[in-house]
Short mmCIF file of C-alpha atoms in Angstrom, two decimals:
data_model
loop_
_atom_site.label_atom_id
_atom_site.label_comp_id
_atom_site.label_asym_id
_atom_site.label_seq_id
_atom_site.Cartn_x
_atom_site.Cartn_y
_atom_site.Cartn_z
CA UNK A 1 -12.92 181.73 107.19
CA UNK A 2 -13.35 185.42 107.65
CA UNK A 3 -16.17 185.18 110.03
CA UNK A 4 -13.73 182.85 112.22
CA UNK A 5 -11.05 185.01 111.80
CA UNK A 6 -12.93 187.64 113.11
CA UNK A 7 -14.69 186.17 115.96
CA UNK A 8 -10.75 185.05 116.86
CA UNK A 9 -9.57 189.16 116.65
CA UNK A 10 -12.69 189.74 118.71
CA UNK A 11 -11.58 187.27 121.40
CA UNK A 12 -8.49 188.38 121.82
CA UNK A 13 -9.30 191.70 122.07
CA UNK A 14 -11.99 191.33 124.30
CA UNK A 15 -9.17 189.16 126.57
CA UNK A 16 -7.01 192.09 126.53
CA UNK A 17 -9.50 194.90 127.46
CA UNK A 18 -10.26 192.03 130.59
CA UNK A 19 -6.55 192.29 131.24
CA UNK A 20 -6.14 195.81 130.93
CA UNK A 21 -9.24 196.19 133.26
CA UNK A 22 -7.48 193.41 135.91
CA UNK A 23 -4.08 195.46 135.96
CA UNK A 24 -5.72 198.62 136.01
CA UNK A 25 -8.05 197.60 139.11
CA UNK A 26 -4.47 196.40 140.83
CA UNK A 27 -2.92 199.27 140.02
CA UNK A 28 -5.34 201.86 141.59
CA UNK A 29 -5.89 199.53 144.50
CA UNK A 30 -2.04 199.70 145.20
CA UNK A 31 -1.93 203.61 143.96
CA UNK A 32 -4.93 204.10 146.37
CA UNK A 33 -3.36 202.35 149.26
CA UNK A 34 0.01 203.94 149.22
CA UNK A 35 -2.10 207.12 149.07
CA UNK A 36 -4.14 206.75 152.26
CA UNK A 37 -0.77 205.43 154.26
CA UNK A 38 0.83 208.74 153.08
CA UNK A 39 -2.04 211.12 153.88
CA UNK A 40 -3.02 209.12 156.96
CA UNK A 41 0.46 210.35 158.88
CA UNK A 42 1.19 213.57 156.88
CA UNK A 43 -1.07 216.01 158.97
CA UNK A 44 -4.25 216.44 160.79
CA UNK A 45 -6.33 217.78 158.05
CA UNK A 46 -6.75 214.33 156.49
CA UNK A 47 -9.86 212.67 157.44
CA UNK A 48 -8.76 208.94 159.15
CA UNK A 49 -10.27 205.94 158.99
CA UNK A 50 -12.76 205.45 161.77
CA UNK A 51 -10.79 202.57 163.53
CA UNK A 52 -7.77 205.65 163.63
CA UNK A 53 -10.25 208.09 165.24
CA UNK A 54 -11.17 205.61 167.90
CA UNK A 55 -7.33 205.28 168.93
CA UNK A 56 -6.92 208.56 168.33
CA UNK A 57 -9.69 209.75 171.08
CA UNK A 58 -8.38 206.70 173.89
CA UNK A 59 -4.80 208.23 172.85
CA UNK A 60 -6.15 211.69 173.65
CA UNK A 61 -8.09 210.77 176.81
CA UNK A 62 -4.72 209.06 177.80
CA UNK A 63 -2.70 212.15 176.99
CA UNK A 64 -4.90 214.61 179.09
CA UNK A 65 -5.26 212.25 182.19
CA UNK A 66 -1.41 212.13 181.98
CA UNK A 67 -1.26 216.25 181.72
CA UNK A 68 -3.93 216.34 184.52
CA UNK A 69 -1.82 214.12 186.54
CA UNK A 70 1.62 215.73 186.37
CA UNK A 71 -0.24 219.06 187.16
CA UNK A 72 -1.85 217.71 189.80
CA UNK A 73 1.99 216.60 191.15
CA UNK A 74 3.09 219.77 190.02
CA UNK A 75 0.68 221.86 192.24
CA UNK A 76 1.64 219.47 194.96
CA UNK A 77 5.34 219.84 194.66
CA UNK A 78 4.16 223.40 194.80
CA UNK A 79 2.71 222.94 198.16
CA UNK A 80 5.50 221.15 199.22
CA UNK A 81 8.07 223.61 198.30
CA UNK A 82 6.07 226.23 200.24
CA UNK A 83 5.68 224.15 203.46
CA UNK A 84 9.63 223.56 203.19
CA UNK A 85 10.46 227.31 202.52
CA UNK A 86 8.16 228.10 205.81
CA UNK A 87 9.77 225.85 207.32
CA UNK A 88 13.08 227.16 206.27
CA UNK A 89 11.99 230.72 207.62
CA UNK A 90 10.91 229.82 211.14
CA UNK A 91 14.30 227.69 211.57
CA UNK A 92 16.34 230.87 210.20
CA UNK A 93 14.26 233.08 212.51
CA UNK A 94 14.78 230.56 215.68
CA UNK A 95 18.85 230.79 214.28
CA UNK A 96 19.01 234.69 213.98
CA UNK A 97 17.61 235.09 217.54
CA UNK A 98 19.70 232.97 218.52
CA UNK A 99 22.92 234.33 217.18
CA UNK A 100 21.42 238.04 217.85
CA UNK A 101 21.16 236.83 221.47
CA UNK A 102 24.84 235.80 221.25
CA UNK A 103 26.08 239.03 219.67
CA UNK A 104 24.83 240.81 222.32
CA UNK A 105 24.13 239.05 226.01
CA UNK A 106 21.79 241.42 227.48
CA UNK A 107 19.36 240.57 224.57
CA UNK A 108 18.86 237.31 226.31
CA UNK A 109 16.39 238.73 229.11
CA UNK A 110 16.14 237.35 232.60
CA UNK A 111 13.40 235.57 233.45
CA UNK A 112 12.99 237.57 236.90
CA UNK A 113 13.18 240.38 234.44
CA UNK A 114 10.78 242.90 236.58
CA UNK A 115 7.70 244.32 234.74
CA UNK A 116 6.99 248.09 235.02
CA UNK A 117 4.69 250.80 233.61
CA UNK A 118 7.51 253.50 232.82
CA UNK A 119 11.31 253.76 232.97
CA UNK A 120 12.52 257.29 233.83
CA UNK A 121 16.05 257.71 232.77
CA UNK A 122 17.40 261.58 234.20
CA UNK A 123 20.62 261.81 231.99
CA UNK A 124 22.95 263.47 234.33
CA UNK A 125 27.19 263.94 234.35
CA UNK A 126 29.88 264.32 236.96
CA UNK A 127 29.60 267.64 237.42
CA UNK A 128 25.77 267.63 237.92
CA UNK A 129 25.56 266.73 241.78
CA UNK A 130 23.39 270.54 242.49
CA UNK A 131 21.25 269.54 239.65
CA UNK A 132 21.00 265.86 241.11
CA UNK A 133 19.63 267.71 244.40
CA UNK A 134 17.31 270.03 242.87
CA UNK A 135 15.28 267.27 241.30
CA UNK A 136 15.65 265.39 244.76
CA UNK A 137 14.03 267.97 246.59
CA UNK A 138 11.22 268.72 244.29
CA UNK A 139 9.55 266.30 241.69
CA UNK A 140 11.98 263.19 242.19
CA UNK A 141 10.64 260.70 245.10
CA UNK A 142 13.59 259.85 247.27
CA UNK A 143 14.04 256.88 249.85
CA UNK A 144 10.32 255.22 250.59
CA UNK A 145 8.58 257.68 248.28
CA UNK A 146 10.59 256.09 245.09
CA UNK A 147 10.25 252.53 246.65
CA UNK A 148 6.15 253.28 246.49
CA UNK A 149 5.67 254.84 243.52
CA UNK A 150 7.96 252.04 241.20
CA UNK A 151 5.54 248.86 243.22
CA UNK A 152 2.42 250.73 243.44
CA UNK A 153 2.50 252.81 240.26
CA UNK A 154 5.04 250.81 238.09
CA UNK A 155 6.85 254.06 237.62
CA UNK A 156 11.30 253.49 237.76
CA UNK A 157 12.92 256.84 237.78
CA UNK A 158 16.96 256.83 238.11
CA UNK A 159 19.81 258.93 237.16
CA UNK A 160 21.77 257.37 234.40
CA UNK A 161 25.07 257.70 234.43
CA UNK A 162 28.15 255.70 232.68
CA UNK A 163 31.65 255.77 234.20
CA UNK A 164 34.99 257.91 233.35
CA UNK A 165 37.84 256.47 231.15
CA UNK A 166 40.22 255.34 234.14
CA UNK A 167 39.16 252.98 236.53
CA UNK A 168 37.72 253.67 239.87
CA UNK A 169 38.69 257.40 239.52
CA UNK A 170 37.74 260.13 241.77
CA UNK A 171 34.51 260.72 240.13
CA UNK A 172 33.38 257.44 239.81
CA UNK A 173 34.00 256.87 243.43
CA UNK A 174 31.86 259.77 244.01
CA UNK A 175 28.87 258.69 242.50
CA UNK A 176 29.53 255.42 243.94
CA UNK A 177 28.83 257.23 247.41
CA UNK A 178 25.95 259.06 245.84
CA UNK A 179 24.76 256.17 244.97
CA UNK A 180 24.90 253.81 248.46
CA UNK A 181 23.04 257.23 250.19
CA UNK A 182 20.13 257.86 247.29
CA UNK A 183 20.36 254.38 245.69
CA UNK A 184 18.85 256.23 242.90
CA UNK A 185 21.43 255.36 239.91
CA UNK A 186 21.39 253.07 236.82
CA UNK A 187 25.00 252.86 235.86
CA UNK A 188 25.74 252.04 232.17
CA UNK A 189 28.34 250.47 230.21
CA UNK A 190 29.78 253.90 228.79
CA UNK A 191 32.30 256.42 229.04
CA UNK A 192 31.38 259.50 229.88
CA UNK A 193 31.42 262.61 227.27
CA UNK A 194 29.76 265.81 226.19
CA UNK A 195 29.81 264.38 222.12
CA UNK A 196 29.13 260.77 223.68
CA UNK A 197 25.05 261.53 224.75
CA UNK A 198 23.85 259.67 221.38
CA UNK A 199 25.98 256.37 222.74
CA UNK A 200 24.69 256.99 226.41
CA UNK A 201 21.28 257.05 224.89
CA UNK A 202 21.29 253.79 223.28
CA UNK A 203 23.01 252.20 226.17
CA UNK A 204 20.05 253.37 228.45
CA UNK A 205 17.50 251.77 226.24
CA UNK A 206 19.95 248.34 226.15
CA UNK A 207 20.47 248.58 229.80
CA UNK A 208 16.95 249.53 230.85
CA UNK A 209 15.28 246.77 228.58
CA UNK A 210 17.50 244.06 229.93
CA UNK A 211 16.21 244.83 233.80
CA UNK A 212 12.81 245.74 233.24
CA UNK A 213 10.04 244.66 230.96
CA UNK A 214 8.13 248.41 230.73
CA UNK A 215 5.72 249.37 228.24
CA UNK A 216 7.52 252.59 227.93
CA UNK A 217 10.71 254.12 228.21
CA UNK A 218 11.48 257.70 228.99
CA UNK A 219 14.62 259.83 228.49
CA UNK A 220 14.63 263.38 230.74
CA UNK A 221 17.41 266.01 231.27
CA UNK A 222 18.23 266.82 234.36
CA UNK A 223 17.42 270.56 234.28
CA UNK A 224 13.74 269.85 233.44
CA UNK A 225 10.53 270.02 235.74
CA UNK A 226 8.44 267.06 235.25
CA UNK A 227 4.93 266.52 236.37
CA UNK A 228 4.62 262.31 237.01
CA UNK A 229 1.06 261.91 237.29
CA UNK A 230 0.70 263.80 234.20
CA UNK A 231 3.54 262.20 232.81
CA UNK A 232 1.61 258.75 233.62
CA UNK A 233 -2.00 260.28 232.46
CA UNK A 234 -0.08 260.89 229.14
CA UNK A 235 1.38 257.57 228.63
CA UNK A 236 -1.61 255.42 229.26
CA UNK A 237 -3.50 257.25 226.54
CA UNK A 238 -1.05 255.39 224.30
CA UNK A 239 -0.54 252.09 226.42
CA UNK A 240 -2.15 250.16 223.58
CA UNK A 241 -0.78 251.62 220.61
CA UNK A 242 2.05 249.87 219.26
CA UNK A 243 5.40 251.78 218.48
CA UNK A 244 5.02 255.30 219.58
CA UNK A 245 7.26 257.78 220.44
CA UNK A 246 5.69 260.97 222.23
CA UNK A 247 6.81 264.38 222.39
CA UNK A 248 7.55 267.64 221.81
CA UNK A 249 8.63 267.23 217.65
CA UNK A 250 10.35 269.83 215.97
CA UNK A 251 12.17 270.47 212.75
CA UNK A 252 15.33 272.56 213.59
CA UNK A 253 17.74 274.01 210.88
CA UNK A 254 20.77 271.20 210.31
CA UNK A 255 23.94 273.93 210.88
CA UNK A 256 26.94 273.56 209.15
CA UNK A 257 28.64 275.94 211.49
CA UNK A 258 31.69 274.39 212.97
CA UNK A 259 31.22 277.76 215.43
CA UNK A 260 27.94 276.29 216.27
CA UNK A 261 27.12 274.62 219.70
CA UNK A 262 25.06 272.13 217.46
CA UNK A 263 27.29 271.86 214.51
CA UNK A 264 26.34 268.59 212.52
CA UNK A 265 29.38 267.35 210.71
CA UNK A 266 27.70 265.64 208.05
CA UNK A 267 25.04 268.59 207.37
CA UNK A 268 25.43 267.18 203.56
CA UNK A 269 23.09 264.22 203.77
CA UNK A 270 20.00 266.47 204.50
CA UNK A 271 20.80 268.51 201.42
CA UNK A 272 21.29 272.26 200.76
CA UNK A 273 22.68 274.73 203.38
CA UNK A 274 19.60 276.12 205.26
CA UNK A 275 17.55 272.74 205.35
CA UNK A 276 15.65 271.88 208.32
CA UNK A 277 16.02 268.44 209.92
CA UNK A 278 13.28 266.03 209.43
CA UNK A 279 10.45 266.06 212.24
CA UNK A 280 12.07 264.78 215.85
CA UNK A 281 11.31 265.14 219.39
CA UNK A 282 12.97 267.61 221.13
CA UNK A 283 16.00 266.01 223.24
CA UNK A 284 14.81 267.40 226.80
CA UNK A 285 12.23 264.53 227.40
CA UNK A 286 11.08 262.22 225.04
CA UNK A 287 9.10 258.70 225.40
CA UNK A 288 9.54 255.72 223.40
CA UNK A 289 6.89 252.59 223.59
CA UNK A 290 8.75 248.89 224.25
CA UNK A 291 9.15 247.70 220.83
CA UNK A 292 10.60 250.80 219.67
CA UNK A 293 13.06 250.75 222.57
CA UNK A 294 13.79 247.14 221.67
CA UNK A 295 14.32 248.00 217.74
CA UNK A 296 17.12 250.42 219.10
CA UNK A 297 19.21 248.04 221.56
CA UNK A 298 18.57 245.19 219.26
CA UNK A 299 19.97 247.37 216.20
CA UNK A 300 22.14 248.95 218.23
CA UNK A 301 25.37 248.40 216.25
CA UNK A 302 23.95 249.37 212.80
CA UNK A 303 21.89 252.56 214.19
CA UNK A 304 24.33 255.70 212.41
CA UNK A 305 25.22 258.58 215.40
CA UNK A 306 24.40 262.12 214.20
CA UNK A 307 25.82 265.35 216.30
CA UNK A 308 22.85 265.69 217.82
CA UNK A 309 21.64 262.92 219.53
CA UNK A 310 17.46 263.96 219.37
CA UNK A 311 18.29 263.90 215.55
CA UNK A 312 20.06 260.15 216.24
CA UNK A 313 16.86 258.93 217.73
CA UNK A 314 14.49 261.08 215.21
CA UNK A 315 16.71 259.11 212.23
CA UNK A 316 16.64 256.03 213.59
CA UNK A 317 12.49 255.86 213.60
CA UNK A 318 11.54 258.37 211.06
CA UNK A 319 11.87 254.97 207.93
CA UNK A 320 9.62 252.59 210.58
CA UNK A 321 5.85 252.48 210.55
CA UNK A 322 5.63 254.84 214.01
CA UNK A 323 3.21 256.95 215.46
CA UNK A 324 4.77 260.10 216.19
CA UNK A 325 2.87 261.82 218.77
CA UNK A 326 3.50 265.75 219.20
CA UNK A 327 2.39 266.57 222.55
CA UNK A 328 3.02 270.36 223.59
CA UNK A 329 2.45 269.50 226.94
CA UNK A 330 5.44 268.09 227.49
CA UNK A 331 7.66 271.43 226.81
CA UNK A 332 5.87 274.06 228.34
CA UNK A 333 8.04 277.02 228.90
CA UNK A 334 8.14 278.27 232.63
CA UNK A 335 5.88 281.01 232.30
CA UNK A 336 3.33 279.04 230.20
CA UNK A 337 3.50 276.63 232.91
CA UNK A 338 2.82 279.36 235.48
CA UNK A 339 -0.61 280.66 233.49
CA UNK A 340 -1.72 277.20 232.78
CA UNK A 341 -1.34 276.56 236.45
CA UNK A 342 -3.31 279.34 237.32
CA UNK A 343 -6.03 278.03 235.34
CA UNK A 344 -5.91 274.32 236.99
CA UNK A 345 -4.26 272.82 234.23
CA UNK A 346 -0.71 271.20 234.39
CA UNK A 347 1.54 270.39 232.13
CA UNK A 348 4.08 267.19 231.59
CA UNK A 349 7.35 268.85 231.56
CA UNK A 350 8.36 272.60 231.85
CA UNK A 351 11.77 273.93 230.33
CA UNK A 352 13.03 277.26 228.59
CA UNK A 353 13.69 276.65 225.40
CA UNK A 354 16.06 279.16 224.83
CA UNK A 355 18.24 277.37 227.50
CA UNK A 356 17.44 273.52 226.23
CA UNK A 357 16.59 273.66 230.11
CA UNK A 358 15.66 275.25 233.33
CA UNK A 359 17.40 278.47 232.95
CA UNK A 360 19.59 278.37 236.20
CA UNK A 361 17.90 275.26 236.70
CA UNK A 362 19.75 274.54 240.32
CA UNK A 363 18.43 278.03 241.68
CA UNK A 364 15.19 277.89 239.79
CA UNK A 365 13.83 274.71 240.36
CA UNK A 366 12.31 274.66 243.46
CA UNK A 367 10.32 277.75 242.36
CA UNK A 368 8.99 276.22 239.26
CA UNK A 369 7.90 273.34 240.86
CA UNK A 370 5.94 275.05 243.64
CA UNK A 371 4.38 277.03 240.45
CA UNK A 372 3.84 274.72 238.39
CA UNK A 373 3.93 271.34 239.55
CA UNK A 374 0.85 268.97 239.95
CA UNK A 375 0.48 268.50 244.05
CA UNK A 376 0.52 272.71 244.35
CA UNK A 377 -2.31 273.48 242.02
CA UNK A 378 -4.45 275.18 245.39
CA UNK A 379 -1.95 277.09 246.08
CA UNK A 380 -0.43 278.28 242.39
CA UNK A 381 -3.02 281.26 242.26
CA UNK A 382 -2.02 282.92 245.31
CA UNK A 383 1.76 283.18 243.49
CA UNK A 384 2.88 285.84 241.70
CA UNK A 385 5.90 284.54 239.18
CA UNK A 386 7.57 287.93 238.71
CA UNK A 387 8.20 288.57 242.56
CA UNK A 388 8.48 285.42 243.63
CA UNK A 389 12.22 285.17 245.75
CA UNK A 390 13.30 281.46 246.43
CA UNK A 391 14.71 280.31 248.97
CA UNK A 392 16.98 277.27 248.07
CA UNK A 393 19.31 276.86 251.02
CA UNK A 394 18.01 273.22 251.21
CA UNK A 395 19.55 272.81 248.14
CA UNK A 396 22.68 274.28 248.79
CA UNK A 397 23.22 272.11 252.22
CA UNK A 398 23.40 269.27 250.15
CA UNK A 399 25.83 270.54 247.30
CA UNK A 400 29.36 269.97 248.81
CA UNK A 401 28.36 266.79 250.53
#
């Protein structure tokens, strides 16, 4: 009885330890399971089954041929956005021409626009008729001589002049004469006026540019001696350099004077009393090359007017990428002129600078060009410039016509 008893204990406790072991087995299958599904999405540092990896890696490829793409349209929109905004420029370039062109008429040029080497603008006033006639009789060509020298040599030389403030006056009928006898004249859109020259100057370029198509264009007083062919020698060195503006450049004191003849009202912007002006040519004769002429007359409006109106013109290019060309030759003083002469050389222009001109430039002309000008050099030698007496009745003949 006690050995069946005991191989019945044994039985059942052998049939529990198998149940024990069956639940236990379940229960660290389902512990084990829940585990992995927890780990599996929890973060990358959990090793995945090797079915996961494989989806993992197609997912991957997927993902980076999907970033490749869209940055492959992205650099494309790219493109496209660049084509459009070039685009965009050349239409807004075509448009601003055009409504440039509109602003101001004589922009649009005329296709029978004539082409020329040189424009010669000889500022000159009312009153200047003897000073007219000087130049006339010496280095000016007059009649068939100017007709040659602007077809053969390209070269346009004409008194500029704009008209008074009442219509058809006296004066303006007199130039109107002078100008059906000479036919020497370029009449501009401007009032006349001793404070107006910076205006007149910007005018000429406007006016000039809209009839001829020059490669340069040159501004001269009329109490100055010019040489042309050296003139001409001078501006072909510089034919092919773009934007340059040739001649005599100086740096003057900005005065603050109202007693002064050169008083500059706004003396302030270039700093403390006894500044100097920034480097200009000197307002006597000056050349400009096309483009910079253009720059003025197209900017016209928006170009600020010092006193002075060499300053204006110095201002107006001195921020621009220019070649600024200081050329001595083309402000010889008279007596320079006379011992440079002597030694066969000539020189552009000839002026005393303590006159901004010819000193007596009517009575004095004549006798500086037959000293110093270019077509007397065999005879310049032979002079003597301190007893030299002129005789300038020509002149005078022609002063009360």
């Amino acid at each position: 009885m006690k050995t069946r008893a005991g191989l019945s204990e044994r039985k059942a406790s052998f049939k529990w330890i198998i149940i024990l072991c069956l639940v236990s087995f379940g229960l660290g299958i389902f512990i084990t399971d829940g585990f992995a599904r927890t780990t599996y999405s929890s973060g990358p540092l959990i090793i995945r089954p090797r079915q996961e990896r494989g989806l993992r890696v197609i997912s991957e490829d997927k993902d980076a041929k999907k970033k490749y793409g869209e940055e492959k349209d992205f650099i494309g929109e790219v493109a496209k956005t660049h084509e459009a905004i070039k685009s965009l420029h050349e239409t807004m370039g075509t448009v601003e021409m055009e409504l440039r062109t509109r602003r101001n008429p004589k922009e649009a040029y005329p296709a029978d626009r004539k082409k020329a080497f040189a424009v010669i603008g000889v500022n000159t006033a009312f009153s200047s008729r003897t000073r007219r006639n000087s130049l006339r009789n010496t280095w000016m060509p007059q009649g068939k001589n100017l007709q040659e020298i602007e077809q053969k040599e390209g070269i346009v030389i004409r008194f500029i002049i704009g008209h008074s403030g009442e219509s058809k006056n006296i004066l303006d009928r007199a130039i109107d004469a002078e100008d059906a006898r000479y036919k020497d004249f370029l009449r501009l859109d401007h009032v006349e006026g001793y404070h107006k020259l910076t205006a007149k100057t910007k005018k000429f370029f406007t006016t000039a540019l809209a009839l001829y198509d020059a490669d340069f264009y040159v501004k001269v007083d009329d109490d100055v001696h010019v040489n042309l062919g050296v003139l001409a020698e001078t501006l072909e060195r510089y034919r092919s350099h773009p934007r340059t503006y040739i001649g005599c450049m100086k740096s003057g004191p900005v005065l603050s004077e109202k007693s002064s003849k050169y008083f500059e009202p706004e003396s302030w912007k270039f700093g403390e009393d006894g500044n100097n002006y920034f480097r200009h040519a000197t307002g006597q004769i000056y050349a400009l090359s096309k483009d910079l002429a253009s720059y003025i007359s197209t900017n016209q409006d928006a170009l600020h007017k010092y006193a002075n109106e060499d300053v204006s013109v110095g201002a107006w290019l001195i921020g621009l990428d220019v070649n600024h060309v200081d050329d001595h030759d083309m402000c010889c003083q008279t007596p320079e002129c006379v011992s440079r002469a002597r030694n066969g050389k000539v020189c552009v222009a000839s002026f005393d600078w303590n006159c901004t001109g010819l000193c007596s430039s009517v009575e004095r002309m004549e006798d500086v060009h037959q000293r110093c000008g270019e077509a007397n050099l065999k005879q310049i030698w032979m002079m003597s410039y301190d007893n030299k007496t002129k005789d300038s009745e020509n002149i005078k003949d022609q002063v009360d016509m």
